Each structure stands twice: as structure tokens, then as C-alpha cells.
Amino acid sequence: MTDTQRPDFAFIGKYIISADIELKTGLHIGGTEEGFDIGGVDNPVIKDKATGVPYIPGSSLKGKMRSLLEWAYNQVKIEFNDKTHEWEGKLCNDSKQPIGIVFGVAAEYHEKDSPGPTRLTVRDASPDKVQVDKWDAAMGEKIYTEAKAENAIDRLTSAANPRTMERVPAGSVFKVEFVYDVYHKDDRNHLKLLFEGMRLLEDAYLGGGGTRGSGQVEFKNIKIMAKDKSAYIGEGSTVLVAKQNGQTTLDAVLDSFDNIFPEF
């Protein structure tokens, strides 16, 4: 594309995907250290400062799914660094590749003729009142986490190094929302990357301690809406895309993607 060519993208509409994230095992996404609080754990989870309720940052979800997709699509390049004389991994910073289009790239890699704004926005995932009430009933009022005791064993000396990690307990449910902007006819097909990332994440882990059992999640009760441009600046209406009483599963979305997502 030359400087005189008009970009072939413009705002068309949005797909809005909401889902429940159910924790199959305890979840640890690190927050601010508790300092000198008596009884404080070594590794606290991130919490809302006003309420003390844990949440899942949208950046954690987006970053993990992107990383898994980059490896799955062979977008991680191993290159030799002449300065350090070491082999290093180089992530996908190509703003014209589907992963770069959907998840975005840093400003310094964003070329003038790149295909428009980042498509995917991931909201912070928070528990609803029902989940908070369950925590209160199970663990006590305003107690939302558990402390997992771990032992790091020195394999040479067998010396133990005990530590405590705070986790949100298994069975907890968080509400998440993904907003996907459509600017080009190819964006509908690129949306499949989001659901592939969700599937990859289910068989990986989110947060810390994943190789030691933490962070297994499952996406449930997926709902999909489509809003064209007229829904925002005209008299259009929100369209519920997915069937099954407005809810669908991750497998159903990927198996019937073309039927579930109409073109704007």
C-alpha cells in the first residue's frame, strides 16, 4: 500500500462474547505484596483494592492466549543474538499477521499501512454477587481465598524450603467479556483465533504455579452478540447470534463457526 492509497478498512460492527470462567483448580495471579500484615501470605493474589475481592486481569487472559497461539502457529522465531551470543525467542510483532491484527502489536512495530486498530479487547473478569456469597458461606465473611502450602525441595541436598501461595479456590466462577471490533471483511474469520486461544488455555494454565497444579480453567455458558454500526449511530438492534437459548459451548462454536457468526 502506498501513501496515496486509501486504506480498505472502516468500522463495521462488533461481536461481543461473554462467558463464565470456572476454576478447575486453584488460581494464583499475583498482586501487591501484603508487607508487614500479620498472617499475610508470601504470594498474594491480585484483588480489587476497594472490596478485597479477587479478579482476573484482562491483560493476563489476553497475554496467555496470545502466547499459546503464537507457539501453536509457529510465530515464535528463534534467533541468535550477536551481542549476547545466545539464542533468543522473538515473538510475533508483525501487524499484518492475523495474530498481530487481533491482539495488537507495540507502537514501534505498527506500520503506517497496517490494517487498522487492534481488534480484541478483553475485560477484567470478576465474580458476581452469587459467587461472593458462596465464598462468604464456605470460608467466612470477606474471605475469598485459600493458602496453599508448598515445599521447594533442593534436589541435591533434599533440603526443604516451605512457602505459602494464596489462591482463589477451585470451583469459583468469574464473568468475562471479550469485545471484537470488525473493520474488514477478513476480520470475521480472524475471530476464530479468540476461540482457539480459549481452547488452548483450557489445556494449559492461567497464572502462576501452573506446572504444580494451579490455574486450570474452563469456559462455560458462552453467549455471543453482534452489533452492526447502526446499533451505535442509528436505529439498529443487538442480534443474539448463538443458539441454544442464547448459550453455546466452546466446541460448538469452533465446530460450527461459519453458521454461528453471520457476516455484517
Short mmCIF file of C-alpha atoms in Angstrom, two decimals, residues 72-251:
data_model
loop_
_atom_site.label_atom_id
_atom_site.label_comp_id
_atom_site.label_asym_id
_atom_site.label_seq_id
_atom_site.Cartn_x
_atom_site.Cartn_y
_atom_site.Cartn_z
CA ALA A 72 0.65 -23.07 18.01
CA TYR A 73 1.01 -21.13 14.73
CA ASN A 74 4.83 -21.22 14.73
CA GLN A 75 5.07 -17.45 15.14
CA VAL A 76 7.92 -17.62 17.67
CA LYS A 77 11.24 -17.28 15.90
CA ILE A 78 14.48 -18.49 17.49
CA GLU A 79 17.31 -16.14 16.51
CA PHE A 80 20.95 -15.79 17.50
CA ASN A 81 21.81 -12.55 19.33
CA ASP A 82 25.24 -11.39 18.18
CA LYS A 83 25.62 -9.14 21.24
CA THR A 84 24.83 -11.71 23.93
CA HIS A 85 25.97 -14.71 21.87
CA GLU A 86 22.83 -16.55 22.91
CA TRP A 87 19.80 -17.96 21.13
CA GLU A 88 16.67 -15.96 21.91
CA GLY A 89 12.98 -16.26 21.15
CA LYS A 90 11.39 -13.47 19.12
CA LEU A 91 7.63 -13.05 19.38
CA CYS A 92 5.18 -12.09 16.64
CA ASN A 93 5.33 -8.31 16.12
CA ASP A 94 4.01 -8.32 12.57
CA SER A 95 0.98 -6.02 12.47
CA LYS A 96 -0.18 -7.64 9.22
CA GLN A 97 -0.31 -11.20 10.56
CA PRO A 98 -3.71 -12.39 11.91
CA ILE A 99 -2.39 -12.69 15.48
CA GLY A 100 -0.98 -9.16 15.30
CA ILE A 101 -4.24 -7.83 13.85
CA VAL A 102 -6.40 -9.46 16.52
CA PHE A 103 -4.20 -9.00 19.61
CA GLY A 104 -2.27 -5.91 18.56
CA VAL A 105 1.43 -5.04 18.46
CA ALA A 106 3.55 -2.42 20.19
CA ALA A 107 3.51 1.06 18.66
CA GLU A 108 7.06 0.80 17.32
CA TYR A 109 6.05 -2.20 15.20
CA HIS A 110 2.80 -0.66 13.96
CA GLU A 111 3.42 0.29 10.32
CA LYS A 112 1.58 3.13 8.63
CA ASP A 113 -0.17 0.76 6.25
CA SER A 114 -1.08 -1.80 8.93
CA PRO A 115 -4.70 -2.98 8.90
CA GLY A 116 -6.30 -0.69 11.45
CA PRO A 117 -6.79 -0.75 15.22
CA THR A 118 -6.34 -3.76 17.48
CA ARG A 119 -9.47 -5.86 17.14
CA LEU A 120 -9.71 -7.65 20.51
CA THR A 121 -10.47 -6.08 23.88
CA VAL A 122 -10.51 -8.36 26.95
CA ARG A 123 -12.31 -7.05 30.04
CA ASP A 124 -11.23 -7.86 33.59
CA ALA A 125 -13.09 -10.97 34.78
CA SER A 126 -14.90 -10.52 38.10
CA PRO A 127 -17.09 -12.72 40.30
CA ASP A 128 -20.77 -11.86 40.59
CA LYS A 129 -22.68 -11.49 43.87
CA VAL A 130 -23.71 -15.15 43.80
CA GLN A 131 -20.05 -16.22 43.79
CA VAL A 132 -19.09 -13.74 46.52
CA ASP A 133 -21.93 -15.05 48.70
CA LYS A 134 -20.68 -18.62 48.14
CA TRP A 135 -17.21 -17.62 49.32
CA ASP A 136 -18.69 -15.94 52.40
CA ALA A 137 -20.72 -19.06 53.22
CA ALA A 138 -17.88 -21.51 52.64
CA MET A 139 -14.88 -19.68 54.10
CA GLY A 140 -16.24 -16.87 56.25
CA GLU A 141 -17.29 -13.29 55.59
CA LYS A 142 -14.88 -11.43 53.31
CA ILE A 143 -12.59 -14.45 52.99
CA TYR A 144 -12.23 -15.18 49.30
CA THR A 145 -9.02 -17.17 49.00
CA GLU A 146 -7.14 -20.18 50.33
CA ALA A 147 -3.50 -20.57 51.34
CA LYS A 148 -1.69 -23.40 49.59
CA ALA A 149 1.41 -24.66 51.41
CA GLU A 150 4.22 -25.81 49.13
CA ASN A 151 7.71 -27.21 49.62
CA ALA A 152 10.54 -26.48 47.23
CA ILE A 153 12.99 -29.37 47.54
CA ASP A 154 16.68 -28.94 46.74
CA ARG A 155 17.34 -31.96 44.54
CA LEU A 156 20.99 -32.15 45.61
CA THR A 157 20.65 -31.80 49.38
CA SER A 158 16.95 -32.70 49.82
CA ALA A 159 16.59 -29.57 51.96
CA ALA A 160 13.03 -28.23 52.11
CA ASN A 161 12.10 -24.60 51.51
CA PRO A 162 8.49 -24.22 52.65
CA ARG A 163 6.39 -21.40 51.20
CA THR A 164 2.76 -20.35 51.09
CA MET A 165 0.86 -19.28 47.97
CA GLU A 166 -2.55 -17.62 48.04
CA ARG A 167 -5.09 -18.98 45.55
CA VAL A 168 -8.70 -18.47 44.58
CA PRO A 169 -10.27 -21.88 45.33
CA ALA A 170 -11.34 -24.41 42.72
CA GLY A 171 -14.99 -24.20 41.72
CA SER A 172 -15.03 -20.40 41.71
CA VAL A 173 -16.62 -18.70 38.70
CA PHE A 174 -15.65 -15.39 37.08
CA LYS A 175 -17.60 -13.46 34.45
CA VAL A 176 -15.58 -12.35 31.43
CA GLU A 177 -16.36 -10.33 28.32
CA PHE A 178 -14.49 -10.14 25.01
CA VAL A 179 -15.23 -7.30 22.58
CA TYR A 180 -14.14 -7.86 18.99
CA ASP A 181 -14.21 -4.94 16.55
CA VAL A 182 -14.79 -5.56 12.85
CA TYR A 183 -13.09 -3.23 10.37
CA HIS A 184 -12.53 -5.50 7.38
CA LYS A 185 -14.24 -8.42 5.67
CA ASP A 186 -11.45 -10.77 6.82
CA ASP A 187 -11.97 -9.92 10.50
CA ARG A 188 -14.83 -12.39 10.89
CA ASN A 189 -12.53 -15.31 10.05
CA HIS A 190 -9.76 -13.93 12.28
CA LEU A 191 -12.19 -14.02 15.20
CA LYS A 192 -11.71 -17.78 15.27
CA LEU A 193 -8.31 -17.11 16.86
CA LEU A 194 -10.05 -16.00 20.06
CA PHE A 195 -11.87 -19.30 20.45
CA GLU A 196 -8.79 -21.31 19.51
CA GLY A 197 -6.92 -19.38 22.20
CA MET A 198 -9.63 -20.22 24.72
CA ARG A 199 -9.39 -23.91 23.81
CA LEU A 200 -5.59 -23.87 24.11
CA LEU A 201 -5.87 -22.19 27.51
CA GLU A 202 -8.20 -24.90 28.81
CA ASP A 203 -5.44 -27.45 28.24
CA ALA A 204 -2.71 -25.18 29.62
CA TYR A 205 -2.93 -23.00 32.73
CA LEU A 206 -3.55 -19.41 33.75
CA GLY A 207 -1.44 -17.52 36.29
CA GLY A 208 1.37 -18.86 38.45
CA GLY A 209 2.12 -22.35 39.71
CA GLY A 210 0.63 -23.98 36.63
CA THR A 211 3.19 -26.76 36.42
CA ARG A 212 2.44 -27.52 40.07
CA GLY A 213 -1.31 -27.87 39.58
CA SER A 214 -2.71 -24.35 39.72
CA GLY A 215 -4.57 -22.41 37.06
CA GLN A 216 -6.68 -24.97 35.17
CA VAL A 217 -9.77 -23.22 33.82
CA GLU A 218 -12.82 -23.99 31.69
CA PHE A 219 -15.03 -21.64 29.67
CA LYS A 220 -18.77 -22.22 30.07
CA ASN A 221 -22.09 -20.57 29.19
CA ILE A 222 -20.75 -18.72 26.17
CA LYS A 223 -23.05 -16.02 24.80
CA ILE A 224 -22.47 -14.16 21.55
CA MET A 225 -23.98 -10.89 20.35
CA ALA A 226 -23.43 -8.99 17.12
CA LYS A 227 -23.93 -5.24 16.78
CA ASP A 228 -23.52 -3.53 13.43
CA LYS A 229 -22.61 0.13 13.10
CA SER A 230 -26.24 1.23 13.06
CA ALA A 231 -26.69 -0.14 16.59
CA TYR A 232 -24.38 2.63 17.77
CA ILE A 233 -25.10 5.55 15.45
CA GLY A 234 -28.51 4.63 14.04
CA GLU A 235 -31.56 2.56 14.92
CA GLY A 236 -30.06 -0.89 14.68
CA SER A 237 -30.62 -3.63 17.23
CA THR A 238 -28.48 -6.15 19.06
CA VAL A 239 -28.62 -9.60 17.48
CA LEU A 240 -28.13 -12.71 19.61
CA VAL A 241 -26.01 -14.94 17.40
CA ALA A 242 -25.58 -18.24 19.22
CA LYS A 243 -28.47 -20.64 19.53
CA GLN A 244 -29.31 -22.99 22.45
CA ASN A 245 -31.22 -20.35 24.46
CA GLY A 246 -28.51 -17.81 23.84
CA GLN A 247 -25.72 -20.01 25.19
CA THR A 248 -23.27 -22.29 23.49
CA THR A 249 -20.11 -24.25 24.21
CA LEU A 250 -16.55 -23.69 23.04
CA ASP A 251 -16.60 -26.89 20.98
#
